PDB file of C-alpha atoms in Angstrom:
ATOM      1  CA  MET A   1     -20.516 -87.880-145.632  1.00 75.00           C
ATOM      2  CA  THR A   2     -22.108 -91.268-146.243  1.00 84.00           C
ATOM      3  CA  LEU A   3     -24.387 -92.659-143.538  1.00 86.00           C
ATOM      4  CA  SER A   4     -25.894 -96.069-142.848  1.00 90.00           C
ATOM      5  CA  ILE A   5     -29.231 -94.450-142.003  1.00 94.00           C
ATOM      6  CA  ARG A   6     -31.546 -95.507-144.825  1.00 90.00           C
ATOM      7  CA  ASN A   7     -34.305 -92.987-144.256  1.00 97.00           C
ATOM      8  CA  GLN A   8     -33.172 -89.524-145.342  1.00 95.00           C
ATOM      9  CA  PHE A   9     -35.770 -86.948-146.402  1.00 95.00           C
ATOM     10  CA  PRO A  10     -35.116 -83.363-147.492  1.00 96.00           C
ATOM     11  CA  GLY A  11     -37.364 -80.646-146.150  1.00 97.00           C
ATOM     12  CA  THR A  12     -37.733 -77.116-144.850  1.00 97.00           C
ATOM     13  CA  VAL A  13     -38.079 -75.981-141.233  1.00 98.00           C
ATOM     14  CA  THR A  14     -41.493 -74.404-140.643  1.00 98.00           C
ATOM     15  CA  THR A  15     -41.265 -73.752-136.880  1.00 98.00           C
ATOM     16  CA  VAL A  16     -38.801 -74.068-134.023  1.00 98.00           C
ATOM     17  CA  THR A  17     -40.158 -74.167-130.471  1.00 98.00           C
ATOM     18  CA  ALA A  18     -37.351 -73.999-127.925  1.00 96.00           C
ATOM     19  CA  GLY A  19     -37.637 -75.125-124.322  1.00 95.00           C
ATOM     20  CA  GLU A  20     -35.099 -75.241-121.517  1.00 95.00           C
ATOM     21  CA  ALA A  21     -32.932 -78.000-122.981  1.00 97.00           C
ATOM     22  CA  MET A  22     -34.930 -79.450-125.875  1.00 98.00           C
ATOM     23  CA  ALA A  23     -36.673 -77.985-128.884  1.00 98.00           C
ATOM     24  CA  THR A  24     -39.263 -79.262-131.305  1.00 98.00           C
ATOM     25  CA  VAL A  25     -38.560 -78.555-134.943  1.00 98.00           C
ATOM     26  CA  ARG A  26     -41.405 -78.901-137.423  1.00 98.00           C
ATOM     27  CA  ILE A  27     -40.340 -79.724-140.962  1.00 97.00           C
ATOM     28  CA  ARG A  28     -42.297 -79.751-144.209  1.00 97.00           C
ATOM     29  CA  LEU A  29     -40.797 -82.609-146.191  1.00 96.00           C
ATOM     30  CA  ASP A  30     -40.349 -82.140-149.934  1.00 94.00           C
ATOM     31  CA  GLY A  31     -43.106 -84.748-150.377  1.00 92.00           C
ATOM     32  CA  GLY A  32     -45.557 -82.465-148.544  1.00 94.00           C
ATOM     33  CA  GLN A  33     -45.804 -84.255-145.181  1.00 94.00           C
ATOM     34  CA  ASP A  34     -45.072 -82.580-141.877  1.00 96.00           C
ATOM     35  CA  LEU A  35     -42.540 -84.179-139.558  1.00 97.00           C
ATOM     36  CA  THR A  36     -41.562 -83.169-136.025  1.00 98.00           C
ATOM     37  CA  ALA A  37     -38.073 -83.651-134.579  1.00 98.00           C
ATOM     38  CA  ALA A  38     -37.225 -83.230-130.904  1.00 98.00           C
ATOM     39  CA  ILE A  39     -33.570 -82.186-130.618  1.00 98.00           C
ATOM     40  CA  THR A  40     -31.479 -80.251-128.126  1.00 98.00           C
ATOM     41  CA  VAL A  41     -31.543 -76.458-128.089  1.00 98.00           C
ATOM     42  CA  GLU A  42     -27.767 -76.639-128.475  1.00 97.00           C
ATOM     43  CA  SER A  43     -28.219 -78.551-131.743  1.00 97.00           C
ATOM     44  CA  VAL A  44     -30.713 -75.969-133.010  1.00 98.00           C
ATOM     45  CA  THR A  45     -28.099 -73.269-132.373  1.00 97.00           C
ATOM     46  CA  GLU A  46     -25.177 -75.245-133.825  1.00 97.00           C
ATOM     47  CA  LEU A  47     -27.143 -76.090-136.978  1.00 97.00           C
ATOM     48  CA  GLY A  48     -28.447 -72.531-137.270  1.00 97.00           C
ATOM     49  CA  LEU A  49     -32.036 -73.744-137.585  1.00 98.00           C
ATOM     50  CA  ALA A  50     -34.818 -71.233-138.159  1.00 97.00           C
ATOM     51  CA  GLN A  51     -37.967 -71.008-140.227  1.00 98.00           C
ATOM     52  CA  GLY A  52     -36.983 -71.575-143.863  1.00 97.00           C
ATOM     53  CA  SER A  53     -33.811 -73.571-143.123  1.00 97.00           C
ATOM     54  CA  SER A  54     -33.165 -76.485-145.469  1.00 97.00           C
ATOM     55  CA  VAL A  55     -32.611 -79.743-143.592  1.00 98.00           C
ATOM     56  CA  ARG A  56     -32.482 -83.465-144.100  1.00 96.00           C
ATOM     57  CA  ALA A  57     -34.522 -85.570-141.664  1.00 97.00           C
ATOM     58  CA  LEU A  58     -32.793 -88.842-140.736  1.00 97.00           C
ATOM     59  CA  VAL A  59     -34.506 -91.859-139.164  1.00 98.00           C
ATOM     60  CA  LYS A  60     -32.996 -95.296-138.550  1.00 97.00           C
ATOM     61  CA  SER A  61     -35.135 -98.089-139.998  1.00 98.00           C
ATOM     62  CA  THR A  62     -35.314 -99.759-136.569  1.00 97.00           C
ATOM     63  CA  GLU A  63     -37.117 -96.658-135.243  1.00 98.00           C
ATOM     64  CA  VAL A  64     -39.992 -96.859-137.742  1.00 98.00           C
ATOM     65  CA  SER A  65     -43.012 -98.742-136.397  1.00 98.00           C
ATOM     66  CA  LEU A  66     -45.904 -99.723-138.636  1.00 98.00           C
ATOM     67  CA  ALA A  67     -49.679 -99.773-138.286  1.00 98.00           C
ATOM     68  CA  THR A  68     -52.341-100.782-140.782  1.00 97.00           C
ATOM     69  CA  ALA A  69     -54.338 -97.586-140.142  1.00 96.00           C
ATOM     70  CA  PRO A  70     -53.824 -94.169-138.531  1.00 95.00           C
ATOM     71  CA  VAL A  71     -53.490 -94.460-134.757  1.00 96.00           C
ATOM     72  CA  GLN A  72     -55.606 -92.209-132.538  1.00 95.00           C
ATOM     73  CA  ASN A  73     -54.792 -91.171-128.964  1.00 96.00           C
ATOM     74  CA  VAL A  74     -51.065 -91.879-129.120  1.00 95.00           C
ATOM     75  CA  SER A  75     -48.128 -89.664-128.226  1.00 95.00           C
ATOM     76  CA  ILE A  76     -46.249 -90.441-131.450  1.00 95.00           C
ATOM     77  CA  ARG A  77     -46.410 -87.209-133.470  1.00 88.00           C
ATOM     78  CA  ASN A  78     -45.233 -88.489-136.834  1.00 97.00           C
ATOM     79  CA  GLN A  79     -47.619 -90.682-138.806  1.00 97.00           C
ATOM     80  CA  LEU A  80     -46.783 -91.015-142.503  1.00 96.00           C
ATOM     81  CA  PRO A  81     -49.246 -92.931-144.690  1.00 97.00           C
ATOM     82  CA  GLY A  82     -47.867 -95.084-147.461  1.00 97.00           C
ATOM     83  CA  THR A  83     -48.039 -98.315-149.388  1.00 98.00           C
ATOM     84  CA  VAL A  84     -45.839-101.373-148.882  1.00 98.00           C
ATOM     85  CA  THR A  85     -43.676-101.958-151.950  1.00 98.00           C
ATOM     86  CA  ALA A  86     -41.596-104.897-150.696  1.00 98.00           C
ATOM     87  CA  VAL A  87     -41.163-107.159-147.677  1.00 98.00           C
ATOM     88  CA  ALA A  88     -37.990-109.193-147.061  1.00 98.00           C
ATOM     89  CA  THR A  89     -38.495-111.584-144.164  1.00 96.00           C
ATOM     90  CA  GLY A  90     -35.755-113.477-142.363  1.00 96.00           C
ATOM     91  CA  ALA A  91     -35.914-115.842-139.408  1.00 96.00           C
ATOM     92  CA  ALA A  92     -36.227-113.057-136.837  1.00 97.00           C
ATOM     93  CA  MET A  93     -36.585-109.712-138.617  1.00 98.00           C
ATOM     94  CA  ALA A  94     -38.296-108.239-141.666  1.00 98.00           C
ATOM     95  CA  THR A  95     -37.395-105.226-143.762  1.00 98.00           C
ATOM     96  CA  VAL A  96     -40.408-103.399-145.144  1.00 98.00           C
ATOM     97  CA  LYS A  97     -40.127-100.807-147.925  1.00 98.00           C
ATOM     98  CA  ILE A  98     -42.909 -98.229-147.988  1.00 98.00           C
ATOM     99  CA  ALA A  99     -43.695 -95.723-150.739  1.00 97.00           C
ATOM    100  CA  VAL A 100     -44.580 -92.380-149.131  1.00 96.00           C
ATOM    101  CA  GLU A 101     -45.094 -89.010-150.783  1.00 93.00           C
ATOM    102  CA  GLY A 102     -41.675 -87.914-151.978  1.00 86.00           C
ATOM    103  CA  GLY A 103     -39.718 -91.110-151.397  1.00 91.00           C
ATOM    104  CA  VAL A 104     -39.292 -94.551-149.946  1.00 96.00           C
ATOM    105  CA  LEU A 105     -39.191 -95.307-146.237  1.00 97.00           C
ATOM    106  CA  THR A 106     -37.635 -98.456-144.760  1.00 98.00           C
ATOM    107  CA  SER A 107     -38.829-100.116-141.555  1.00 98.00           C
ATOM    108  CA  ALA A 108     -37.079-102.968-139.740  1.00 98.00           C
ATOM    109  CA  ILE A 109     -39.600-104.897-137.620  1.00 98.00           C
ATOM    110  CA  THR A 110     -39.848-108.421-136.277  1.00 98.00           C
ATOM    111  CA  ALA A 111     -40.856-111.147-138.700  1.00 98.00           C
ATOM    112  CA  ASP A 112     -43.749-111.979-136.362  1.00 98.00           C
ATOM    113  CA  ALA A 113     -45.033-108.392-136.566  1.00 98.00           C
ATOM    114  CA  ALA A 114     -44.857-108.454-140.373  1.00 98.00           C
ATOM    115  CA  THR A 115     -46.870-111.677-140.371  1.00 97.00           C
ATOM    116  CA  ASP A 116     -49.403-110.432-137.797  1.00 97.00           C
ATOM    117  CA  LEU A 117     -49.972-107.252-139.827  1.00 97.00           C
ATOM    118  CA  ALA A 118     -50.256-109.279-143.072  1.00 97.00           C
ATOM    119  CA  LEU A 119     -47.748-106.985-144.766  1.00 98.00           C
ATOM    120  CA  VAL A 120     -47.454-107.616-148.493  1.00 97.00           C
ATOM    121  CA  ALA A 121     -46.716-105.419-151.491  1.00 98.00           C
ATOM    122  CA  GLY A 122     -49.664-103.115-152.100  1.00 98.00           C
ATOM    123  CA  ALA A 123     -50.877-103.071-148.486  1.00 97.00           C
ATOM    124  CA  PRO A 124     -51.632 -99.637-147.019  1.00 98.00           C
ATOM    125  CA  VAL A 125     -49.671 -98.785-143.864  1.00 98.00           C
ATOM    126  CA  VAL A 126     -48.887 -95.869-141.602  1.00 98.00           C
ATOM    127  CA  ALA A 127     -45.282 -95.358-140.518  1.00 98.00           C
ATOM    128  CA  LEU A 128     -45.041 -94.193-136.898  1.00 98.00           C
ATOM    129  CA  ILE A 129     -41.924 -92.280-135.844  1.00 98.00           C
ATOM    130  CA  LYS A 130     -41.339 -90.726-132.422  1.00 98.00           C
ATOM    131  CA  SER A 131     -40.095 -87.154-132.688  1.00 98.00           C
ATOM    132  CA  THR A 132     -37.138 -88.029-130.438  1.00 97.00           C
ATOM    133  CA  GLU A 133     -35.959 -90.518-133.090  1.00 97.00           C
ATOM    134  CA  VAL A 134     -35.718 -87.927-135.866  1.00 98.00           C
ATOM    135  CA  SER A 135     -32.250 -86.449-136.360  1.00 97.00           C
ATOM    136  CA  LEU A 136     -31.595 -83.394-138.503  1.00 98.00           C
ATOM    137  CA  ALA A 137     -28.702 -82.511-140.773  1.00 96.00           C
ATOM    138  CA  THR A 138     -27.867 -79.400-142.756  1.00 95.00           C
ATOM    139  CA  ALA A 139     -25.804 -79.162-145.941  1.00 74.00           C
TER     140      ALA A 139
END
């Protein structure tokens, strides 16, 4: 299957914490970072997820926010440090490519935000991804 989702990272499930309807799934990405996904318990069952399961974490580029430093006291669980490799700015939106351990992450943000953050190649950034915006796939 081919998907339009640009951000696809392989990893291994380290923990699954199930609740009534939702579960949090902690993944160790092949690049070494930890990522948390919040998915339905039904999806955990259908995908057969357990500690040691191989998965691919999927995140739409529009769901990746950027900061110029780690953010404290925020509910967003996933903060991946990286370095900007390219910025393509249009009239309204900008696409920012970020080198992170184990791959390249793409963020689609407003052109104004890219300007305000002074994003240029070589700039350090932190990609912020809500756990509810991380989808999981198995082979």
